[in-house]
XYZ file of N, CA and C in Angstrom:
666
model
N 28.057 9.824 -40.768
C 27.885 8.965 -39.592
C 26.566 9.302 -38.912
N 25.627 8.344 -38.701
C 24.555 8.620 -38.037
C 25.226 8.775 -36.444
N 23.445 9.114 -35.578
C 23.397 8.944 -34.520
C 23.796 8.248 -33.906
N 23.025 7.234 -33.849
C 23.205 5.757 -33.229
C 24.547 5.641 -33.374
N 25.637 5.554 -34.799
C 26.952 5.040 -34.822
C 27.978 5.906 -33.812
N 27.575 7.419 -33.727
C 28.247 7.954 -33.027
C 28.445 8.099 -31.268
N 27.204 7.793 -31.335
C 27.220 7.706 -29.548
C 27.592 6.188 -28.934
N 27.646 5.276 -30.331
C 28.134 4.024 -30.009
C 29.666 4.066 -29.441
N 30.215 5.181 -29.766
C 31.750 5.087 -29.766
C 32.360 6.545 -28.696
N 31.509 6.942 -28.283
C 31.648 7.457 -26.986
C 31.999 6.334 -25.422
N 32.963 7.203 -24.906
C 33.576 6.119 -23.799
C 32.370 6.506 -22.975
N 32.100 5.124 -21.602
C 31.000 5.372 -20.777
C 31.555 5.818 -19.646
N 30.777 6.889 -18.931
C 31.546 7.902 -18.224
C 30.315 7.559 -17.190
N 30.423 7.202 -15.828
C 29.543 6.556 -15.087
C 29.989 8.359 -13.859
N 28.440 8.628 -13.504
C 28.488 9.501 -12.717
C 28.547 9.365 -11.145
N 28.929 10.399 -10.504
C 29.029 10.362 -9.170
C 27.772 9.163 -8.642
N 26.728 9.531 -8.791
C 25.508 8.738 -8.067
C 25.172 7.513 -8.580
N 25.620 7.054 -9.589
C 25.988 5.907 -10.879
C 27.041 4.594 -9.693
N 28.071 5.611 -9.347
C 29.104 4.843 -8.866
C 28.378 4.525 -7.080
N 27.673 5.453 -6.884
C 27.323 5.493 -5.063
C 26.258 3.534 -5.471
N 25.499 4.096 -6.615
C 24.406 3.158 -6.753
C 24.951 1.683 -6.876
N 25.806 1.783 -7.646
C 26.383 0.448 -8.058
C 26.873 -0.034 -6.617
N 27.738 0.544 -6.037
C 28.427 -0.148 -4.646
C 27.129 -0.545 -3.768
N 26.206 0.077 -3.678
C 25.405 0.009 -2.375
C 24.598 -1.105 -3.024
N 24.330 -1.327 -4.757
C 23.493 -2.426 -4.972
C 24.150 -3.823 -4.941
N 25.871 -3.215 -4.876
C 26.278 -4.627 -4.622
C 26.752 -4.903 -3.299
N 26.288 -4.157 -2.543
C 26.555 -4.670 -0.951
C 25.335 -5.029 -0.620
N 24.651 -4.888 -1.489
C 23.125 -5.521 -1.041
C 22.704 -6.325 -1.403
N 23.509 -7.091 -2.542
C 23.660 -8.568 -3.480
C 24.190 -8.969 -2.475
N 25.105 -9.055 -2.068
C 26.095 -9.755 -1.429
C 26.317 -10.204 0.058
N 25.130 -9.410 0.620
C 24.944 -9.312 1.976
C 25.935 -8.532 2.941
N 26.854 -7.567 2.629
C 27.323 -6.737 3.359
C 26.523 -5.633 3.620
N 25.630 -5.238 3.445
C 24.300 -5.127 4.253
C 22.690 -5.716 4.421
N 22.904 -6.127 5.234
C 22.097 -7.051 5.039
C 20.272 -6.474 5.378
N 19.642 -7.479 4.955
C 18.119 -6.906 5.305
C 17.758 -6.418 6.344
N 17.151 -4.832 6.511
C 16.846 -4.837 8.098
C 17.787 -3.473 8.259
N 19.020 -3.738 7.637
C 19.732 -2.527 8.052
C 19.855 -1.148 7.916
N 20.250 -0.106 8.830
C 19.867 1.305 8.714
C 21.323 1.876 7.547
N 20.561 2.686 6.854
C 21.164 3.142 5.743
C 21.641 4.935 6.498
N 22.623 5.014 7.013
C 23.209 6.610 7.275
C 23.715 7.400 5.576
N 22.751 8.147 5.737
C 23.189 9.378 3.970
C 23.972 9.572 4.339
N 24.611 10.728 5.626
C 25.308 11.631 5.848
C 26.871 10.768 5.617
N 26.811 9.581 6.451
C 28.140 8.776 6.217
C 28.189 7.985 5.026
N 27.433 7.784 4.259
C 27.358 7.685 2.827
C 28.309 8.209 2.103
N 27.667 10.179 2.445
C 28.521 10.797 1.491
C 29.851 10.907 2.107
N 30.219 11.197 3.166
C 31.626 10.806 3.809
C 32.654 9.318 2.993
N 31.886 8.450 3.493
C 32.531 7.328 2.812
C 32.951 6.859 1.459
N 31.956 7.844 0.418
C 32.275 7.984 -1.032
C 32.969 9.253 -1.151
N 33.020 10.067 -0.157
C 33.597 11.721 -1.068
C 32.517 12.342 -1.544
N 31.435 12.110 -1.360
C 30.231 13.557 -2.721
C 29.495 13.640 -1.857
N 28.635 14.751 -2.399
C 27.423 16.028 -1.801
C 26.310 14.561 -1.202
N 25.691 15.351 -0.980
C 24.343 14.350 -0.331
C 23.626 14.344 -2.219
N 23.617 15.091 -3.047
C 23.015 15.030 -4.275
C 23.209 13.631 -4.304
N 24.341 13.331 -5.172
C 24.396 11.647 -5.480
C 23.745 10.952 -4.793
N 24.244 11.022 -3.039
C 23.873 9.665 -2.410
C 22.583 9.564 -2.764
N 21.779 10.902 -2.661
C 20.085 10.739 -2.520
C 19.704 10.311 -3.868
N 20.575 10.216 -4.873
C 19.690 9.925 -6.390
C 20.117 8.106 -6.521
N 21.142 7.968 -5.986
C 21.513 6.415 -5.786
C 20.168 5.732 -4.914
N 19.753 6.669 -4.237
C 19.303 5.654 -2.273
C 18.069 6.019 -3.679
N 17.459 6.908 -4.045
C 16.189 7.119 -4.792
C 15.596 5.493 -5.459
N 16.735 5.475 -6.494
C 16.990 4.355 -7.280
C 16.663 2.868 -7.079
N 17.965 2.678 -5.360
C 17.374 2.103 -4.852
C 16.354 1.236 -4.445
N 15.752 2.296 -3.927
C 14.097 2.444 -3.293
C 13.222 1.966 -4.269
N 12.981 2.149 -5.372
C 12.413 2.158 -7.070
C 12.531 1.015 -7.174
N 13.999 0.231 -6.771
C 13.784 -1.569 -7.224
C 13.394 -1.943 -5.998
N 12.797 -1.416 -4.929
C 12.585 -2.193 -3.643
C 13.599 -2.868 -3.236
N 14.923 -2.539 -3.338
C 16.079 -2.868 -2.372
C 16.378 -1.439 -1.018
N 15.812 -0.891 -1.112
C 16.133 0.235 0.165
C 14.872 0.161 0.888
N 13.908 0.838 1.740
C 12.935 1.231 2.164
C 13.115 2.421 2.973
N 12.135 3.412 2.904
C 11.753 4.447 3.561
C 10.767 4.347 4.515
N 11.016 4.729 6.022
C 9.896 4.880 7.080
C 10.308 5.483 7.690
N 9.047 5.836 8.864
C 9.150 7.634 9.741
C 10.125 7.194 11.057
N 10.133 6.088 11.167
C 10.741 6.061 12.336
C 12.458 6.100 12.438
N 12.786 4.783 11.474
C 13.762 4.424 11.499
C 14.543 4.466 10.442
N 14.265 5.835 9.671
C 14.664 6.412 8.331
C 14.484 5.135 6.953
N 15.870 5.439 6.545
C 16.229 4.489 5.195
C 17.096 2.947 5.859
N 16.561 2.026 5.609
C 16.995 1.068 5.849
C 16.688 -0.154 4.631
N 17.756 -1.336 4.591
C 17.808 -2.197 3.532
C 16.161 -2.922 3.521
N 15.462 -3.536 2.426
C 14.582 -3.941 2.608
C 14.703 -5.563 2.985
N 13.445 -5.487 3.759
C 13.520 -6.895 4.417
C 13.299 -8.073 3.270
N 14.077 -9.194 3.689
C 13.336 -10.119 2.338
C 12.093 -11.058 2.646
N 10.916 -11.048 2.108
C 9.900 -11.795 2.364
C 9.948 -13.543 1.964
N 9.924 -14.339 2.601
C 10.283 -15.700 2.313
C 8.794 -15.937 1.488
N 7.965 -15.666 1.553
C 6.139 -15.631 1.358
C 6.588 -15.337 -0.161
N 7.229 -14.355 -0.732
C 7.273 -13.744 -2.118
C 8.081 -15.043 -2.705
N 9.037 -15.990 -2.444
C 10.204 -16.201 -2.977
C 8.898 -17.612 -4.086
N 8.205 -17.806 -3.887
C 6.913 -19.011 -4.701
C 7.342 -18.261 -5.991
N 6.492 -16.777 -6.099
C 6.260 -15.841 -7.004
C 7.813 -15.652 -7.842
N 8.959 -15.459 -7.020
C 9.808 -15.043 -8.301
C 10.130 -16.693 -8.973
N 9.363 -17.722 -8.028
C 10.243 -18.667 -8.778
C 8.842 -19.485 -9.665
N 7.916 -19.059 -9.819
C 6.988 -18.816 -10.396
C 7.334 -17.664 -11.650
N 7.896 -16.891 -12.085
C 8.265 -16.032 -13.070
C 9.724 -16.228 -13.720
N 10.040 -17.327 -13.186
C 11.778 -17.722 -13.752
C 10.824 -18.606 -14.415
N 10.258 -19.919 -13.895
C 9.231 -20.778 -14.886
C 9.447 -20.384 -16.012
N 8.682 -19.101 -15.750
C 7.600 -18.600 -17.178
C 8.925 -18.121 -18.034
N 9.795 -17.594 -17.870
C 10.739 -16.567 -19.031
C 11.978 -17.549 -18.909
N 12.587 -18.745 -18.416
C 13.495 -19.397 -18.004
C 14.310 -20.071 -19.829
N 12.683 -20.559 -19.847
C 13.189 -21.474 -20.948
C 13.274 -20.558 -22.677
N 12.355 -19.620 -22.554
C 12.533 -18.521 -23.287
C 13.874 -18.012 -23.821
N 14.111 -17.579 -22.783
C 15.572 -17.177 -22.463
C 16.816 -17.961 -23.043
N 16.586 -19.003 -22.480
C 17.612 -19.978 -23.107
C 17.416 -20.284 -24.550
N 16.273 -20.662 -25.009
C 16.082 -20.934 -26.554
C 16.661 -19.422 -27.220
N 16.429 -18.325 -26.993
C 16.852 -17.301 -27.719
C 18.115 -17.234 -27.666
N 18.964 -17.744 -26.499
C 20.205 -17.604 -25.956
C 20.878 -18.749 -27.049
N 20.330 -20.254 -27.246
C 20.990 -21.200 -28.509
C 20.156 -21.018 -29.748
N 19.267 -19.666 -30.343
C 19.399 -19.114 -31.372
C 19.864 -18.423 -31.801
N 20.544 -17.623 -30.822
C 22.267 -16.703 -31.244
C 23.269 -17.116 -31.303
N 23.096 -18.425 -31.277
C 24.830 -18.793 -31.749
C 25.743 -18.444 -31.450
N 25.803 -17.527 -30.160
C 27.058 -16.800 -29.466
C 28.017 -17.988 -28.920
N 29.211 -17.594 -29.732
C 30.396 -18.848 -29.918
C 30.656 -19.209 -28.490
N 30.899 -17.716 -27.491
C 31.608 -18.300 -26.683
C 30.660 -18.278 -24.861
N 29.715 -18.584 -25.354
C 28.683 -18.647 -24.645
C 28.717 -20.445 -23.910
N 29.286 -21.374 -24.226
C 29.622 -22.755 -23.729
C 30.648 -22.839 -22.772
N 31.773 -21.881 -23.224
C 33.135 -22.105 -22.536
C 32.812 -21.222 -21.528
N 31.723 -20.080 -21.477
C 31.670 -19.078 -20.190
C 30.853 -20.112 -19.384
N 29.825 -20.405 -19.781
C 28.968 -21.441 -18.546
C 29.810 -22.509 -17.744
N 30.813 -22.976 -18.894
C 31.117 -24.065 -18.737
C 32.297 -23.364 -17.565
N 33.194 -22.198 -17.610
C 34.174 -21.795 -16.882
C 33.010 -21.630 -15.828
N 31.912 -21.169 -15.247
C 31.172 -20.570 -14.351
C 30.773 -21.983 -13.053
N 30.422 -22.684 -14.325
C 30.162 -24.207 -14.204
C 31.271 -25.017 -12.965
N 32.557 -24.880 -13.449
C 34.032 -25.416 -13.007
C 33.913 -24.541 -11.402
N 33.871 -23.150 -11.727
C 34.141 -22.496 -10.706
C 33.268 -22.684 -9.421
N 31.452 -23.483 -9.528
C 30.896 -23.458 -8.731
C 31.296 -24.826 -8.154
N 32.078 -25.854 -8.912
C 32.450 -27.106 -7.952
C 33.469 -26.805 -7.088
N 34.558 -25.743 -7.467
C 35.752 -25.467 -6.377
C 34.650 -25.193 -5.554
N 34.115 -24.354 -5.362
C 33.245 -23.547 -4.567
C 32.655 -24.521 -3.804
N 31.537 -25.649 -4.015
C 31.001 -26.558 -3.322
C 32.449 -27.317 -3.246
N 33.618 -27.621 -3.105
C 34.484 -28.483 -2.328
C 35.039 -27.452 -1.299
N 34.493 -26.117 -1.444
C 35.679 -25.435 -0.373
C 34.208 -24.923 0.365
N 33.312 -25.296 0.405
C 31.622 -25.041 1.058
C 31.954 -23.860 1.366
N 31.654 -22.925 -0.080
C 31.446 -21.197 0.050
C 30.116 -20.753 -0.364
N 29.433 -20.834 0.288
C 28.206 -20.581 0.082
C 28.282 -19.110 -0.710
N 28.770 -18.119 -0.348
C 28.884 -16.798 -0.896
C 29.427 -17.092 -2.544
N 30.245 -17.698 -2.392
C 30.804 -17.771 -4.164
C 29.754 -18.762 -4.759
N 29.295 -20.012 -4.428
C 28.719 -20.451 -5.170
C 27.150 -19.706 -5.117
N 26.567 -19.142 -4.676
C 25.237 -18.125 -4.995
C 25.734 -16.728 -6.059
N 26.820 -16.875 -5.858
C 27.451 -15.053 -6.686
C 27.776 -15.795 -8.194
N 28.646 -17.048 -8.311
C 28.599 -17.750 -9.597
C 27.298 -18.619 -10.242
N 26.393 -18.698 -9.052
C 25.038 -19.191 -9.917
C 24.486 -17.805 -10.449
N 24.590 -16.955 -9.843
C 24.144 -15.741 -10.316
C 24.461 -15.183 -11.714
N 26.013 -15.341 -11.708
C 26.703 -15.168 -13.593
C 26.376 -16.059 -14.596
N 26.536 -17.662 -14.519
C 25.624 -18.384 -14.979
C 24.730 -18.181 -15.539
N 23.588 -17.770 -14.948
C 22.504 -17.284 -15.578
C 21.786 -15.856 -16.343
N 22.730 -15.134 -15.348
C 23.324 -13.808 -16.172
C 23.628 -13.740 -17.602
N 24.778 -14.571 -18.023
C 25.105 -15.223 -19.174
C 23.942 -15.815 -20.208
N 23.773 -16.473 -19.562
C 22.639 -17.152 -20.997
C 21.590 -16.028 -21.001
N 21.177 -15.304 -19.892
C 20.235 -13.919 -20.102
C 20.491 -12.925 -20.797
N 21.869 -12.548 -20.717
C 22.457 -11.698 -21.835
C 22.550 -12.066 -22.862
N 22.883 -13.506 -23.203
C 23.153 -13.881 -24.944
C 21.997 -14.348 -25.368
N 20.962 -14.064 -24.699
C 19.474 -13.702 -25.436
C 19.016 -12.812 -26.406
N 20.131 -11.606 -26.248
C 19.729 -10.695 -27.196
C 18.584 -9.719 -26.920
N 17.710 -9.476 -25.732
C 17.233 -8.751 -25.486
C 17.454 -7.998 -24.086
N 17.406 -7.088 -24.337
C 17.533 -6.134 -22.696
C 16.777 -6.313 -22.148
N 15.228 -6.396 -21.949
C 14.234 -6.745 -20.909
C 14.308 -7.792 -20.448
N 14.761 -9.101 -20.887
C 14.414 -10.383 -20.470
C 15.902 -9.899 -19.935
N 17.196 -9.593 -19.877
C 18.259 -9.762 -19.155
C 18.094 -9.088 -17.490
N 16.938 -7.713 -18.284
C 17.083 -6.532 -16.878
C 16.134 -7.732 -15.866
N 14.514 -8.253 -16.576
C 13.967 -9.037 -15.927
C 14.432 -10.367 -15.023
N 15.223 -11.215 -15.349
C 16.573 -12.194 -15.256
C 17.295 -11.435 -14.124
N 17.836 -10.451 -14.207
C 18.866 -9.795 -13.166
C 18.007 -9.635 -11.565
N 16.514 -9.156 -11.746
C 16.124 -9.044 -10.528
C 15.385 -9.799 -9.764
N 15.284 -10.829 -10.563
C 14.769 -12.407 -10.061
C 16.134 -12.890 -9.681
N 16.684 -12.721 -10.159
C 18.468 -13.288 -9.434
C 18.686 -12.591 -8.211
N 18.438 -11.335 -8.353
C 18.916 -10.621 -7.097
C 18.252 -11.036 -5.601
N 16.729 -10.952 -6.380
C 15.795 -11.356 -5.027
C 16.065 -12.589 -4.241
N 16.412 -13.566 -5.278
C 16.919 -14.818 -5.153
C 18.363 -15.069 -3.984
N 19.326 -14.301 -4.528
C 20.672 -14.045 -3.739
C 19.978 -13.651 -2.756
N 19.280 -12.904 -2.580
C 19.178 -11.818 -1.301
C 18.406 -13.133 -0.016
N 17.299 -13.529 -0.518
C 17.108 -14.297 0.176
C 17.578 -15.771 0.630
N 19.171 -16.305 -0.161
C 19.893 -17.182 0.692
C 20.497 -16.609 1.747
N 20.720 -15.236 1.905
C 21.614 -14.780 2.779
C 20.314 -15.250 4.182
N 19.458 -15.570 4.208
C 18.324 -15.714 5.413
C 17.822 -17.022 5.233
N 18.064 -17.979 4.294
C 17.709 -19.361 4.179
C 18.902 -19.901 2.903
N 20.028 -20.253 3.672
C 20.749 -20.855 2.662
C 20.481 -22.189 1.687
N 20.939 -22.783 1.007
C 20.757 -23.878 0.464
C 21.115 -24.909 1.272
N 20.888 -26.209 1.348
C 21.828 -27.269 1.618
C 21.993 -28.141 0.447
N 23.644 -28.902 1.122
C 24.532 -29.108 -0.011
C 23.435 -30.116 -1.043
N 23.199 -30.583 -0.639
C 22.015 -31.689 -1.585
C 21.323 -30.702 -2.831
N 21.103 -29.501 -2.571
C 20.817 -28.689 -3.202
C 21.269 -27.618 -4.497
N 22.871 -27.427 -3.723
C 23.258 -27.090 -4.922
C 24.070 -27.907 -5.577
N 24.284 -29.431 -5.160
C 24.360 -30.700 -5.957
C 23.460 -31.142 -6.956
N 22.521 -30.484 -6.727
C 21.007 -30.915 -7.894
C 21.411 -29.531 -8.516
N 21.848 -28.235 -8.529
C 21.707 -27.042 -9.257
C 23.086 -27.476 -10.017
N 24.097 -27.830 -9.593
C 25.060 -28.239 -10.521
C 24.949 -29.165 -11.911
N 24.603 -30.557 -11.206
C 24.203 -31.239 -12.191
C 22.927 -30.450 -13.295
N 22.289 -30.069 -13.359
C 21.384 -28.978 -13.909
C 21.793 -28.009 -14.570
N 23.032 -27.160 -14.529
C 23.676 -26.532 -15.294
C 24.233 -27.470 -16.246
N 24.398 -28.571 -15.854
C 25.638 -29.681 -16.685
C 25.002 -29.588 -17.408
N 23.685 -29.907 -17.347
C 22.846 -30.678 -18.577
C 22.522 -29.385 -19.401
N 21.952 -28.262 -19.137
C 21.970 -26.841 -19.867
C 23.127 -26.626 -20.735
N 24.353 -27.050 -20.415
C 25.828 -26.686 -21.296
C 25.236 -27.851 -22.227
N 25.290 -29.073 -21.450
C 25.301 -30.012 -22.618
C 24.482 -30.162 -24.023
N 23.591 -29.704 -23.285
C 22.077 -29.293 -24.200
C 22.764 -28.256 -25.360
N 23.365 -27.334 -25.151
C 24.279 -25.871 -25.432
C 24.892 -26.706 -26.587
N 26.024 -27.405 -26.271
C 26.526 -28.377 -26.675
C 26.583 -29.042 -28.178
N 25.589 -29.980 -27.580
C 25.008 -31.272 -28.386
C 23.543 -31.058 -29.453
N 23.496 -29.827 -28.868
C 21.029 -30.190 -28.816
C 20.647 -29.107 -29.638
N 19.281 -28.545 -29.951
C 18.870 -27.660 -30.012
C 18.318 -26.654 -29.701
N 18.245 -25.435 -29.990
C 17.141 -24.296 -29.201
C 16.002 -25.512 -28.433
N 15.243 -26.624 -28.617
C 14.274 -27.117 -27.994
C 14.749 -27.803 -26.730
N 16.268 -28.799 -26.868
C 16.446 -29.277 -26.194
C 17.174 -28.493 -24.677
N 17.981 -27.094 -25.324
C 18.294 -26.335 -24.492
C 17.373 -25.142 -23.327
N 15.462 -25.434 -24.568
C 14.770 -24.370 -23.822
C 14.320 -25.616 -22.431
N 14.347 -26.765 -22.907
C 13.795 -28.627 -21.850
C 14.680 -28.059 -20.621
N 15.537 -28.015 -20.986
C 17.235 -28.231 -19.664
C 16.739 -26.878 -19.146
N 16.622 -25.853 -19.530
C 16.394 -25.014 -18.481
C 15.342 -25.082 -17.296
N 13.995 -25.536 -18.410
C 12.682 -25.419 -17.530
C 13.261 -26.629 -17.033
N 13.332 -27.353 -17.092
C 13.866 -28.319 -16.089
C 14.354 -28.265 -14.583
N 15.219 -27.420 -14.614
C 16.424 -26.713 -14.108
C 15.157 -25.711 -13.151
N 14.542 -25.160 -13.659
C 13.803 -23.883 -12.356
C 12.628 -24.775 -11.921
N 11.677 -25.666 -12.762
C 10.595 -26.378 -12.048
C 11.441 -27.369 -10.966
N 12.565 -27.882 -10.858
C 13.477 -28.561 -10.228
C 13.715 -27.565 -8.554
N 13.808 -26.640 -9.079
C 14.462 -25.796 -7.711
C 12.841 -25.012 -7.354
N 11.927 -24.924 -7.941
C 11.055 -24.501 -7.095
C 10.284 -25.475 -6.482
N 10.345 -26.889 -7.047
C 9.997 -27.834 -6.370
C 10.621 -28.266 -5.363
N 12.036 -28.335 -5.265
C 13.537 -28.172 -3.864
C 12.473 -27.169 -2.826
N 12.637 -25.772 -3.238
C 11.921 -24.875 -2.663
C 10.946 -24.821 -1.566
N 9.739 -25.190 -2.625
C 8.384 -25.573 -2.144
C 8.201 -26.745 -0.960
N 9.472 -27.830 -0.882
C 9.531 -29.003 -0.299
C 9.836 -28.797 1.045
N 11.324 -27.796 0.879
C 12.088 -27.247 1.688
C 10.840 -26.318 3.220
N 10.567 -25.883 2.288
C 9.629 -24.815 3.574
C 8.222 -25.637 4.234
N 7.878 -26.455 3.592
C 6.641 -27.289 4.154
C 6.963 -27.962 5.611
């Protein structure tokens, strides 16, 4: 048995500062803390149970994706979101969007239709019950999805933090409904493409799909 086969089959054992990181990056997806806010270590480690070690290698981490910030005054606090940046990430979904997707309907991953398509279903309950929180957290898997069944780890890790930045900043400029009425129909056509079409017609539906919302975007703030 090689290497590779053996550490494949080791269970994943997520560490103290693993687990601090994950919660605090998803209270920071999600807006249960929101931009702006002061980050307490000391009640950190209270609130998880562990040493200040973890918290500080989590908050480190953090900091590294520019979701925390460090200053002299007012310690560790969440980072603010810049509305000025949001051109740029949607300027870099452009560029890797349709990529993504063509690699995503050259893997042939079977059940890659019925997940969009379940993600798909779940964001119309969502726009009839006007949850803004679920439908930004299920556009988020959505695209997650076809980023993962790309087959590469960089374009998924890349994908994940253009999503994040993205989430982070509806929590300070939400959508309106007209909006994620055009992002719905837009997924439709991505499944359908999935569907019916080919890697070409599925890489069309995507770029479609982000020159669509950065043009929403761009309209929106003028």
């Amino acid at each position: 048995m090689n290497a590779q086969t053996w550490a494949g089959r080791l269970p994943v054992v997520k560490s103290k500062a693993d687990l601090v990181y994950d919660s605090l990056r998803a209270a920071i997806a999600s807006g249960e803390l929101r931009p702006g806010e002061r980050i307490n270590m000391e009640e950190l480690g209270r609130t998880f149970g562990v040493s200040k070690i973890p918290v500080r290698e989590a908050v480190k981490r953090l900091e590294s994706e520019n979701l925390l910030t460090s200053r002299v005054h007012t310690g560790m606090t969440v980072t603010e979101v810049d509305p000025d940046e949001i051109r740029g990430v949607y300027l870099a979904r452009q560029a890797i969007e349709g990529l993504v997707a063509r690699l995503a309907a050259e893997g042939g991953d079977a059940l890659l239709v019925d997940d969009l398509t379940t993600a798909h279903e779940a964001m119309l309950r969502a726009m009839e019950e006007d949850d803004e929180q679920a439908l930004s957290r299920l556009n988020t898997e959505f695209h997650r999805r076809i980023a993962a069944a790309s087959g590469y780890r960089v374009l998924a890790d890349v994908t994940e933090q253009l999503l994040l930045t993205i989430q982070r900043y509806r929590l300070i400029i939400p959508r309106r409904d007209a909006d994620w009425r055009s992002v719905l129909a837009e997924h439709e056509a991505v499944i359908e493409a999935l569907r019916t079409g080919g890697p070409d017609a599925v890489a069309d539906a995507a770029r479609t799909h982000t020159t669509s919302q950065a043009r929403r975007e761009a309209e929106a703030r003028r």
